Structures are given as C-alpha cells and as structure tokens.
Coordinates of C-alpha atoms in Angstrom, one line a residue:
M34 CA -0.1 0.1 -0.1
G35 CA 3.0 2.3 -0.2
A36 CA 3.2 5.1 2.3
R37 CA -0.4 4.8 3.2
K38 CA -1.3 5.9 6.8
R39 CA -4.2 3.9 7.8
H40 CA -4.9 0.1 7.4
S41 CA -7.5 -0.9 5.4
P42 CA -8.9 -4.5 5.9
R43 CA -10.5 -6.3 3.1
R44 CA -14.4 -6.1 3.1
G45 CA -16.8 -9.2 3.4
S46 CA -16.0 -12.6 4.0
L47 CA -15.1 -15.1 1.6
A48 CA -16.3 -18.3 3.6
Y49 CA -19.5 -18.7 1.3
S50 CA -18.2 -17.9 -2.0
R51 CA -19.4 -18.5 -5.0
R52 CA -22.5 -16.6 -3.9
V53 CA -24.7 -18.0 -6.5
R54 CA -28.5 -18.7 -6.5
A55 CA -29.3 -22.0 -5.1
K56 CA -30.3 -24.7 -7.5
T57 CA -33.5 -25.8 -6.0
M58 CA -35.7 -24.5 -3.3
E59 CA -34.7 -27.6 -1.2
A60 CA -31.6 -27.3 1.1
R61 CA -29.2 -30.3 1.1
I62 CA -27.7 -31.9 4.3
R63 CA -24.5 -33.4 3.9
A64 CA -23.3 -34.1 7.3
W65 CA -25.0 -36.1 10.0
P66 CA -24.5 -36.8 13.8
T67 CA -23.7 -40.1 15.1
R68 CA -25.4 -41.9 17.8
S69 CA -23.8 -44.6 20.1
A70 CA -24.0 -48.2 19.2
T71 CA -26.0 -48.7 22.3
D72 CA -28.7 -46.3 21.5
E73 CA -32.0 -47.3 19.7
P74 CA -32.0 -46.5 16.0
K75 CA -33.5 -43.1 15.2
I76 CA -34.2 -41.3 11.9
L77 CA -32.2 -38.1 12.3
A78 CA -34.3 -35.5 10.4
H79 CA -37.8 -34.0 9.8
C80 CA -39.1 -30.8 8.1
G81 CA -41.5 -28.1 8.2
F82 CA -42.7 -24.9 6.6
K83 CA -42.1 -21.4 7.9
A84 CA -45.2 -19.6 9.0
G85 CA -44.3 -16.5 11.2
C86 CA -42.8 -15.0 14.2
V87 CA -44.0 -14.7 17.8
Q88 CA -42.5 -13.5 21.2
I89 CA -41.8 -16.1 23.8
V90 CA -41.8 -15.1 27.5
S91 CA -39.9 -17.9 29.5
I92 CA -37.7 -18.4 32.5
D93 CA -34.2 -18.3 31.7
D94 CA -32.7 -22.1 32.5
R95 CA -29.2 -21.4 31.4
D96 CA -26.6 -21.8 34.0
K97 CA -23.8 -19.2 34.7
V98 CA -25.5 -16.3 32.9
P99 CA -26.6 -12.9 34.6
N100 CA -30.1 -13.6 33.7
A101 CA -30.4 -17.1 35.0
G102 CA -33.9 -17.8 36.6
K103 CA -35.4 -14.6 35.6
Q104 CA -38.0 -13.9 32.9
L105 CA -36.7 -13.6 29.2
V106 CA -38.5 -12.4 26.1
S107 CA -37.3 -13.9 22.9
L108 CA -38.1 -14.4 19.6
G109 CA -39.7 -17.4 18.2
T110 CA -40.0 -18.8 14.8
V111 CA -43.2 -20.6 14.0
L112 CA -42.8 -23.9 11.8
V113 CA -45.9 -26.1 10.5
T114 CA -44.7 -29.6 10.8
P115 CA -47.0 -32.1 8.9
P116 CA -45.9 -35.5 9.3
V117 CA -43.6 -37.1 6.6
L118 CA -44.2 -40.2 4.8
V119 CA -41.6 -42.9 4.7
L120 CA -41.4 -44.2 1.2
G121 CA -38.3 -46.3 1.1
I122 CA -34.8 -47.4 2.5
R123 CA -31.7 -46.8 0.9
G124 CA -28.3 -48.4 1.8
Y125 CA -24.8 -47.2 1.2
S126 CA -21.5 -48.9 0.9
K127 CA -18.4 -47.0 1.3
D128 CA -14.8 -47.3 -0.3
H129 CA -11.8 -45.1 -1.2
D130 CA -14.0 -43.5 -3.9
G131 CA -16.9 -42.6 -1.5
K132 CA -20.4 -43.8 -0.8
H133 CA -22.2 -45.9 -3.4
A134 CA -25.9 -46.9 -3.2
E135 CA -26.3 -50.6 -2.9
F136 CA -30.1 -50.9 -2.8
D137 CA -33.3 -49.0 -2.8
V138 CA -36.5 -50.7 -1.4
Y139 CA -39.9 -48.7 -1.6
A140 CA -43.2 -49.1 -0.1
E141 CA -45.8 -50.8 -2.1
D142 CA -48.7 -48.5 -1.9
I143 CA -47.3 -44.8 -2.5
P144 CA -49.7 -42.0 -3.0
K145 CA -50.2 -41.1 -6.8
N146 CA -49.0 -37.4 -6.3
I147 CA -45.6 -38.7 -4.8
A148 CA -45.3 -41.9 -6.9
K149 CA -45.3 -39.9 -10.2
E150 CA -42.3 -37.5 -9.0
I151 CA -40.0 -40.4 -8.4
T152 CA -38.3 -43.1 -10.6
I153 CA -38.6 -46.1 -8.7
K154 CA -35.7 -48.6 -9.2
N155 CA -35.9 -51.6 -6.8
I156 CA -32.2 -52.2 -7.2
A157 CA -32.2 -55.0 -4.5
G158 CA -35.6 -56.2 -6.0
S159 CA -37.2 -56.8 -2.5
I160 CA -36.7 -56.5 1.2
E161 CA -35.2 -60.0 1.5
N162 CA -32.5 -59.2 -1.2
A163 CA -31.7 -56.0 0.5
E164 CA -31.2 -57.8 3.9
S165 CA -28.8 -60.4 2.0
R166 CA -26.6 -57.2 1.1
L167 CA -26.3 -55.9 4.7
K168 CA -23.0 -57.0 5.5
K169 CA -21.3 -54.5 3.0
I170 CA -23.7 -51.7 4.1
K171 CA -22.1 -48.6 6.2
E172 CA -25.2 -46.3 6.3
I173 CA -28.9 -46.7 6.2
Y174 CA -31.0 -43.8 5.0
A175 CA -34.7 -43.4 5.2
I176 CA -36.2 -41.8 1.9
V177 CA -39.1 -39.8 3.2
A178 CA -41.7 -37.3 1.6
V179 CA -43.8 -34.4 2.7
S180 CA -46.6 -32.7 1.0
P181 CA -47.0 -29.0 1.2
R182 CA -50.7 -29.0 1.0
A183 CA -50.7 -31.0 4.4
A184 CA -49.3 -27.6 5.7
G185 CA -52.1 -25.5 4.1
L186 CA -50.0 -24.4 1.1
E187 CA -51.2 -24.6 -2.5
M188 CA -47.9 -26.2 -3.8
K189 CA -49.0 -29.6 -5.3
K190 CA -45.5 -31.2 -5.8
P191 CA -44.1 -32.9 -2.7
Y192 CA -40.5 -32.6 -1.5
I193 CA -38.6 -35.9 -1.4
F194 CA -35.1 -35.9 0.5
E195 CA -33.0 -38.6 2.6
A196 CA -32.7 -38.6 6.3
M197 CA -30.1 -40.7 8.1
V198 CA -30.9 -43.3 10.4
S199 CA -28.4 -43.8 13.3
G200 CA -27.9 -46.0 16.6
G201 CA -27.6 -49.5 17.1
D202 CA -26.2 -51.6 14.3
I203 CA -26.9 -51.9 10.7
Q204 CA -29.4 -54.5 11.1
T205 CA -31.4 -52.6 13.9
Q206 CA -31.6 -49.5 11.8
F207 CA -32.7 -51.5 8.6
T208 CA -35.5 -53.2 10.9
H209 CA -36.3 -49.8 12.3
V210 CA -36.8 -48.3 8.9
K211 CA -38.7 -51.4 7.7
E212 CA -41.2 -51.1 10.4
S213 CA -42.0 -47.7 9.5
L214 CA -42.2 -48.4 5.5
G215 CA -45.4 -46.8 4.0
K216 CA -46.2 -45.1 7.6
E217 CA -46.3 -41.4 8.3
I218 CA -43.9 -40.2 11.3
K219 CA -45.0 -37.0 13.2
I220 CA -42.2 -34.4 14.8
D221 CA -42.9 -35.6 18.2
Q222 CA -41.6 -39.4 17.2
I223 CA -38.1 -37.7 16.3
F224 CA -37.7 -34.7 18.5
E225 CA -38.9 -33.7 21.8
T226 CA -39.7 -30.3 23.5
G227 CA -36.5 -28.6 24.7
A228 CA -34.2 -30.5 22.2
T229 CA -32.0 -28.5 20.1
V230 CA -31.7 -29.0 16.2
D231 CA -30.0 -27.6 13.2
V232 CA -32.1 -25.9 10.3
A233 CA -31.1 -26.0 6.8
A234 CA -32.9 -23.7 4.3
I235 CA -32.6 -21.4 1.2
T236 CA -32.3 -17.8 2.4
K237 CA -34.5 -14.8 1.1
G238 CA -33.4 -13.6 -2.4
H239 CA -32.4 -9.9 -2.8
G240 CA -31.5 -10.1 -6.6
W241 CA -28.4 -8.6 -8.0
Q242 CA -26.8 -6.1 -5.7
G243 CA -23.7 -3.8 -5.7
V244 CA -20.6 -4.2 -3.8
M245 CA -21.7 -2.0 -0.8
R246 CA -24.8 -4.0 -0.1
R247 CA -23.1 -7.6 -1.2
W248 CA -19.7 -7.2 0.4
N249 CA -19.9 -4.1 2.8
V250 CA -17.7 -1.9 0.9
K251 CA -17.1 1.7 2.2
K252 CA -18.4 4.5 0.5
K253 CA -15.6 6.6 -1.4
Q254 CA -15.3 10.3 -0.7
H255 CA -18.1 12.6 -2.4
K256 CA -15.3 14.1 -4.7
S257 CA -14.7 10.8 -6.1
R258 CA -14.1 10.1 -9.9
K259 CA -17.2 8.9 -11.8
T260 CA -18.8 7.0 -8.9
V261 CA -18.9 6.8 -5.2
R262 CA -20.6 3.4 -4.9
E263 CA -17.9 1.3 -6.3
V264 CA -14.6 -0.5 -5.4
G265 CA -11.4 2.0 -5.6
S266 CA -9.2 -0.2 -7.4
L267 CA -9.9 -3.8 -9.1
G268 CA -6.1 -4.5 -8.9
P269 CA -2.9 -3.9 -10.7
I270 CA -2.3 -2.9 -14.3
S271 CA -0.2 -6.1 -15.0
P272 CA -1.2 -8.6 -14.9
Q273 CA -4.6 -7.9 -16.5
S274 CA -6.9 -10.0 -14.7
I275 CA -9.1 -9.6 -11.6
M276 CA -8.5 -11.8 -8.5
Y277 CA -11.4 -13.6 -6.9
T278 CA -11.1 -11.9 -3.7
V279 CA -11.9 -8.4 -5.2
P280 CA -15.5 -7.4 -4.2
R281 CA -17.7 -7.4 -7.3
A282 CA -21.5 -7.0 -7.7
G283 CA -23.7 -9.7 -8.3
Q284 CA -26.5 -12.2 -6.7
T285 CA -27.3 -11.6 -3.3
G286 CA -29.5 -14.0 -1.2
F287 CA -31.1 -17.1 -2.2
H288 CA -28.2 -19.2 -0.9
Q289 CA -28.2 -22.5 1.1
R290 CA -27.5 -22.0 4.6
I291 CA -27.5 -24.2 7.8
E292 CA -27.8 -22.5 11.0
Y293 CA -26.9 -24.5 14.1
D294 CA -28.3 -25.1 17.6
K295 CA -32.1 -23.8 17.4
R296 CA -34.0 -24.8 20.6
I297 CA -37.3 -26.3 20.2
M298 CA -39.3 -24.2 23.0
I299 CA -42.8 -25.4 22.1
M300 CA -44.2 -28.4 20.2
G301 CA -48.2 -28.7 19.8
N302 CA -51.1 -29.1 17.6
T303 CA -53.7 -26.6 17.0
E304 CA -56.5 -28.9 17.9
S305 CA -55.6 -28.6 21.3
D306 CA -56.4 -25.3 23.2
E307 CA -53.3 -25.2 25.3
I308 CA -51.8 -22.4 23.5
K309 CA -53.5 -19.9 21.1
I310 CA -50.8 -19.9 18.2
N311 CA -52.9 -18.0 15.4
P312 CA -53.2 -14.5 15.4
D313 CA -56.3 -13.0 14.2
G314 CA -56.7 -13.4 10.5
G315 CA -53.7 -15.8 10.3
Y316 CA -50.0 -15.1 9.9
K317 CA -49.3 -12.5 7.0
H318 CA -48.3 -14.2 3.8
F319 CA -49.0 -17.4 5.2
G320 CA -52.3 -17.7 6.8
L321 CA -53.7 -19.9 9.6
V322 CA -51.6 -22.8 11.1
K323 CA -53.3 -26.0 11.1
G324 CA -52.2 -29.3 12.8
D325 CA -48.7 -30.1 14.3
F326 CA -46.4 -27.1 14.7
I327 CA -43.1 -26.4 16.6
I328 CA -41.5 -22.9 17.8
L329 CA -37.9 -22.5 17.6
K330 CA -36.1 -19.9 19.4
G331 CA -34.5 -17.2 17.5
S332 CA -34.7 -16.8 13.6
V333 CA -34.8 -19.3 10.9
P334 CA -33.4 -18.6 7.6
G335 CA -35.8 -18.2 4.4
T336 CA -39.1 -16.5 3.7
Y337 CA -42.5 -17.6 4.7
K338 CA -43.7 -20.7 3.2
R339 CA -40.4 -22.1 2.4
L340 CA -39.3 -25.5 3.4
I341 CA -37.2 -25.6 6.5
K342 CA -35.2 -29.0 7.2
L343 CA -34.4 -30.2 10.8
R344 CA -31.6 -32.1 11.8
S345 CA -30.4 -33.7 14.9
Q346 CA -27.8 -31.5 16.6
I347 CA -24.3 -32.0 15.3
R348 CA -22.4 -29.6 17.6
N349 CA -22.4 -29.3 21.3
A350 CA -25.0 -32.0 22.1
P351 CA -26.0 -31.8 25.7
A352 CA -26.3 -34.8 28.0
K353 CA -29.6 -34.1 29.1
V354 CA -32.6 -32.4 27.4
N355 CA -34.5 -29.8 29.8
K356 CA -38.1 -28.7 29.0
P357 CA -38.3 -24.9 28.9
N358 CA -40.5 -23.1 31.1
I359 CA -43.0 -21.1 29.0
L360 CA -45.0 -18.4 30.7
E361 CA -46.7 -16.7 27.6
V362 CA -46.7 -16.5 23.7
V363 CA -47.4 -13.4 22.5
V364 CA -48.7 -13.7 18.6

C-alpha cells in the first residue's frame, strides 16, 4: 500500500463464495451426527414450513449467565410440521471413492402425487434381497416425502429427501425403517420439547446487488471520480486479471445456509387449546396454522412458506434435554 497511513482490511467474508443462486428450493444436508451403538436407532431429520414469528416469555434456565432464573422475552419462529411419509430404504457402502447406493426398497402403496415424482428403481428387488446385502452396508437412510398441502399451502409437488438413520448396528437400523415403511412419522416421534436442532434452508433472495450491499464496501469520498458506490481499485495493471478476492456486484441472497443450535421451545397441535398460536386473521403471507407445529427460539433462514429441514444437533449436544418453562406466547 506504499506510504498509506491507515490500515484498510478487506471487506466481506469469502467463507461462502461463490455466492450464486441455489439450484433448488430444497436445502441439502451433507453431514449427520452419529449416535452410540448402544442407543436405539432413530431417524435424524424432519421438516417444516415457515409460518411467522412470535414472542416467547420464558424463564431463562441457562447456567452461569446474569439472567439465570429470571424472565426472558425472546423471538420465536413458528414452523408448521406436517407428518412425513416414509417411502423407502436406501443402503450405502463405502470405499476409497466415497459412498455408493447398494439398494433401494420402496413401499408398496405410494400415493399417486408422490409416485409420479420419483423413478422407482428397486436395485435390490425386494426386502429379502436387501437384507442379504447388509454385510457391506455402512449407512442406512430413510427416503421420506412431505406434501406442502398438508401444511395448508397450495403447492402440489411434494418434497422428497433422504434422512439418515443412526444408533445401534446396521441390522437394527434397517429393521427400524422397515417397520415404518409406508407409514407417516410425526415431529414428536423424532424430536422432543427442549431439544436443540440444526436448520437448513434457502435464504431470502435479494437479486443483483452492488458491492456496498453485497460485501459491505465503504463509500468513497463525495469528490471521487465517476462514482462513489464502487470499489476504488480492481487490482494492478499487470497482470490484466481480476482476482476472485476483489468485491464485485452480483447475486445476493437465495443461498443455501445451515444454522446450528436452535432450541425447540414449544411443540404442539392447533386442535388442542393449550396455546393460542394463530393471530387474528392468520400470519401475514401464510395464513392460519393447522395441525402440528413447533416454535424454535430465534430466527430461521428463508422466507415464509419455505421448506425448513430440521436435523438432530451435530455440535455441542447436551447430555440431558431440559423442557423450557414457558410463561406466555405473544402472537
């Protein structure tokens, strides 16, 4: 920088480059937590649709914080969580080239609106043939589907994704999914109130934005040449190329993101009168919440009506789950 008097750090984080639009409206989960071999097998994921936000009045049950034991008002995000349908079982083997699908076994009676969205390839042919291949299987996944119409949305096309099964050995995992094949699984069969989950979603899209909005670049002085809201320099004259680290305008938002450690404060159903969750007239841009729902502490990426995938906590999992003390929910 020559004889420059002031230090000028680079603007914006490169942790999420390239900042391009997500390919689909459905976020992908690439890493899964592992449960002990002594634990019961369990499906590690569920999903919901973002409805709106509320205020939660609760007692702070965290230890070693100044507000411990006192009343705490926090933001809560309401997710409508209709039951997911277990369509099939998929087994993966592993070698130095990665994971390879060894078999797919599907349920016999699959709803028409879901069956037409998937290409059923019974690699193993039947459950008996799949069980004979379990010796080389390293991971078992459940293929699940959720219909947006079950959450009160108008979208017809269902979301279909894989959810890992962990706990016990491969045989018990396969048996666990086989017993649930063709059945619906509710949110309270996978998670419990007070548990902490990770959320994966596609963030709000903001379209094409300049370097100030996209990378937090500082404005130049008002007497600058040509423009004020651009980068001062794109790099040296030679070589005549722009490095990828130079802030540039481009797509902002509509990216895949995963946020960790979101606590489930409330889990319930609108048919019970325990908690009034719907405001008068319903939530803006969503409407009335019907059926199963949960309230997560804090914010969740994505806009209203967007699919939110819930995964078992992969970081800092507590040894014991404490049920929160909720005093009031302000809708």
